Structures are given as C-alpha cells and as structure tokens.
Coordinates of C-alpha atoms in Angstrom, one line a residue:
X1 CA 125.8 191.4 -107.2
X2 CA 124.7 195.3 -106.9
X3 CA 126.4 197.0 -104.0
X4 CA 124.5 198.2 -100.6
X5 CA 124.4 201.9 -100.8
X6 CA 123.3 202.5 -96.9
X7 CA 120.1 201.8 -94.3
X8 CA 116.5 202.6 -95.6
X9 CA 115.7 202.8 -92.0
X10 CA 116.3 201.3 -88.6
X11 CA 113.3 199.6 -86.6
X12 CA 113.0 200.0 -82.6
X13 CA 111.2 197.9 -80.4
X14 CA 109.1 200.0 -77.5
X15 CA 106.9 199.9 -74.9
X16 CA 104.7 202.3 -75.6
X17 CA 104.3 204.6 -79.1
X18 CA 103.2 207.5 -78.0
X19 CA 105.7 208.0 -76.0
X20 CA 108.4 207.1 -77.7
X21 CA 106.8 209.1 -80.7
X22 CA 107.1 212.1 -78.8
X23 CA 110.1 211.8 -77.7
X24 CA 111.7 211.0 -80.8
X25 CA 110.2 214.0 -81.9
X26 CA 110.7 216.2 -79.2
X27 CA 114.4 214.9 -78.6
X28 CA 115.8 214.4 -82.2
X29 CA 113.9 216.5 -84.5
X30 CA 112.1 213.6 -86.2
X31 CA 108.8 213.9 -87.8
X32 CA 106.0 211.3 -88.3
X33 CA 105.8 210.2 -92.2
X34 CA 103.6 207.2 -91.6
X35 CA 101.5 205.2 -89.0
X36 CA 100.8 201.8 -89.0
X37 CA 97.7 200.6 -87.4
X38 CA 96.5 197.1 -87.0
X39 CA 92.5 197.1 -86.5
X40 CA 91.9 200.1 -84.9
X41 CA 95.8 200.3 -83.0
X42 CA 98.5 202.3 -83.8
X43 CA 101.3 199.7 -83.3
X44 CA 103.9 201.8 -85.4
X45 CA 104.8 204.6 -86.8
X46 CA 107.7 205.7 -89.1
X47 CA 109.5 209.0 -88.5
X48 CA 112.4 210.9 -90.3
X49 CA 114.3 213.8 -90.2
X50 CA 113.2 216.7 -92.6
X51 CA 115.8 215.7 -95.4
X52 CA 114.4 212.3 -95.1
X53 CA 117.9 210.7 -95.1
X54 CA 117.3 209.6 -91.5
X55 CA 114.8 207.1 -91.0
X56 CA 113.3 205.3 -87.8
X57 CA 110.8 203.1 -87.1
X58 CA 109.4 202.3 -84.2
X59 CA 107.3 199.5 -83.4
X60 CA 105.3 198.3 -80.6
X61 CA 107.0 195.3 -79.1
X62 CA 107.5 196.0 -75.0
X63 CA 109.6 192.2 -74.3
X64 CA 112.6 193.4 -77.0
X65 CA 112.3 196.8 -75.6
X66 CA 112.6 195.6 -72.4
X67 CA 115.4 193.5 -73.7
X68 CA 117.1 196.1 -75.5
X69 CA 117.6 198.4 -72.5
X70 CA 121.2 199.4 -71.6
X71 CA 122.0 198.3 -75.3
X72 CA 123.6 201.1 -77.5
X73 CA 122.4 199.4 -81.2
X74 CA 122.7 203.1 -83.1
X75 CA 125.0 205.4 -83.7
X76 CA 123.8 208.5 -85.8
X77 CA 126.0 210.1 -87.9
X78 CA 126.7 213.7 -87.2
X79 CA 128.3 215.8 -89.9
X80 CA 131.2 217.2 -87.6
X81 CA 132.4 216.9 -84.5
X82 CA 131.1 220.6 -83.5
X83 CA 127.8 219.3 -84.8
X84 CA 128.0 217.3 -81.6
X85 CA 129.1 219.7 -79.7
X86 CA 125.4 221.5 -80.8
X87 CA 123.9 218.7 -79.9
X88 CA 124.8 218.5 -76.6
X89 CA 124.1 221.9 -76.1
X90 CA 120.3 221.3 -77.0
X91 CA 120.2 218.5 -75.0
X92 CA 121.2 220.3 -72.0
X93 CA 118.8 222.6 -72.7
X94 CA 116.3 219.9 -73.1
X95 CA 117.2 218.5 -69.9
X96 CA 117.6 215.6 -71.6
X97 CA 120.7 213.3 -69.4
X98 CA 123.5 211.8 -71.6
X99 CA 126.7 210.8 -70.8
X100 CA 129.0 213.6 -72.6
X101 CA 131.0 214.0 -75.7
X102 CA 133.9 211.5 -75.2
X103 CA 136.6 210.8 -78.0
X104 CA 135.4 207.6 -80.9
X105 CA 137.8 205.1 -81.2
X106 CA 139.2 206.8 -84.8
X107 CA 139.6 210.3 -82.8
X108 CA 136.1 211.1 -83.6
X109 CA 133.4 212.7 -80.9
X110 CA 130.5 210.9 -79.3
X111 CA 127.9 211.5 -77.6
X112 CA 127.0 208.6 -75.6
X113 CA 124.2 207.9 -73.1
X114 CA 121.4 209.6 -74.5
X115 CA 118.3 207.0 -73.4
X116 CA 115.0 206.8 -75.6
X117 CA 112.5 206.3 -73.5
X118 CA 112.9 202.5 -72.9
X119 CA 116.5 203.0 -71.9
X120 CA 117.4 201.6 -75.5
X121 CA 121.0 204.0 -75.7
X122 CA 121.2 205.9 -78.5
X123 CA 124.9 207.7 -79.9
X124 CA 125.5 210.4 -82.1
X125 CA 129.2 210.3 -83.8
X126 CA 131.1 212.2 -86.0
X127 CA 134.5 211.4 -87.7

C-alpha cells in the first residue's frame, strides 16, 4: 500500500460564502484559487495560503455549520511557537476574539478560540 503523505485540503460547511470567504481571507491570509458554482450560484469556493500548502474549502451547507458550532475540527500547524505568538498579535489587531495562547498537551503553544464566522473553532498549534 503507498503511504499518506498529508491533507490535500480540508472542507468546511458554512452558512453563508461570502462571508466566510472574507473572513477567511481577511483573518488568515487565504486567497481564493477556485469557485464552484452550481447554475448560476456560487456554493463553494477553494482558498489557500500563498505557498499553496494550506488548503480550505468551504462549502455552502448552513445545517452542518450550524452543527459544527462550538466544534474545534482544525488545528493549523504553525512553524514555531513565537509564530503563534505573531499570530495573536495580528489578531488583536484585527479585533478578532480568541481565547489566548495556552500550553498543547506535548508542551507546545495554542491558540484556541478563534471562531470562523459560523462559530466553527479554529486552532493554530505549534510543537
């Protein structure tokens, strides 16, 4: 059998795309690489970070986003822990409410309570 070698990209269910675009955009850097329409509707769009090696999906599904709310279903991997340090800092400036930096269960950092906008929680951790 060949061996995984990592995520091609992670799907999110949300309420509403635009929003959620933007503030995927807005919040994490992330840029739009592809839209996915259905008739004349946008009902997804895929977005990555400029290296590419991060890639999201979102698609337009408001009952699982509902759902999902509360849930913390991705971590993102952050190359150190002062990386998350930055990224609280621009967060702050944002005005964008988390929960902190709090130690991972291996020592790392994390920074938890960061909400998309359907209240789906997203992390960012470092080793």
């Amino acid at each position: 059998m060949a061996p995984l070698s990592g995520f091609h990209h992670v799907k999110i269910p949300v309420s509403d795309i635009a929003t959620s675009r933007a503030w995927y955009e807005r919040v994490l850097g992330l840029e739009t690489v592809i839209e996915f329409t259905e008739g004349s509707t946008v009902m997804g769009v895929a977005l990555a970070d400029p290296s590419g090696a991060v890639q999201v999906a979102l698609r337009l599904d408001p009952s699982r986003a509902a759902a999902l709310a509360g849930f913390d279903p991705i971590a993102f991997s952050v190359p150190t822990r002062d990386d998350v340090e930055r990224w609280r800092r621009r967060l702050d400036r944002l005005e964008q409410p988390h929960g902190g930096v709090v130690t991972g269960h291996d020592g790392g950092s994390v920074l938890v309570g960061l909400h998309d906008p359907d209240g789906i929680e997203l992390r960012l951790y470092a080793d």
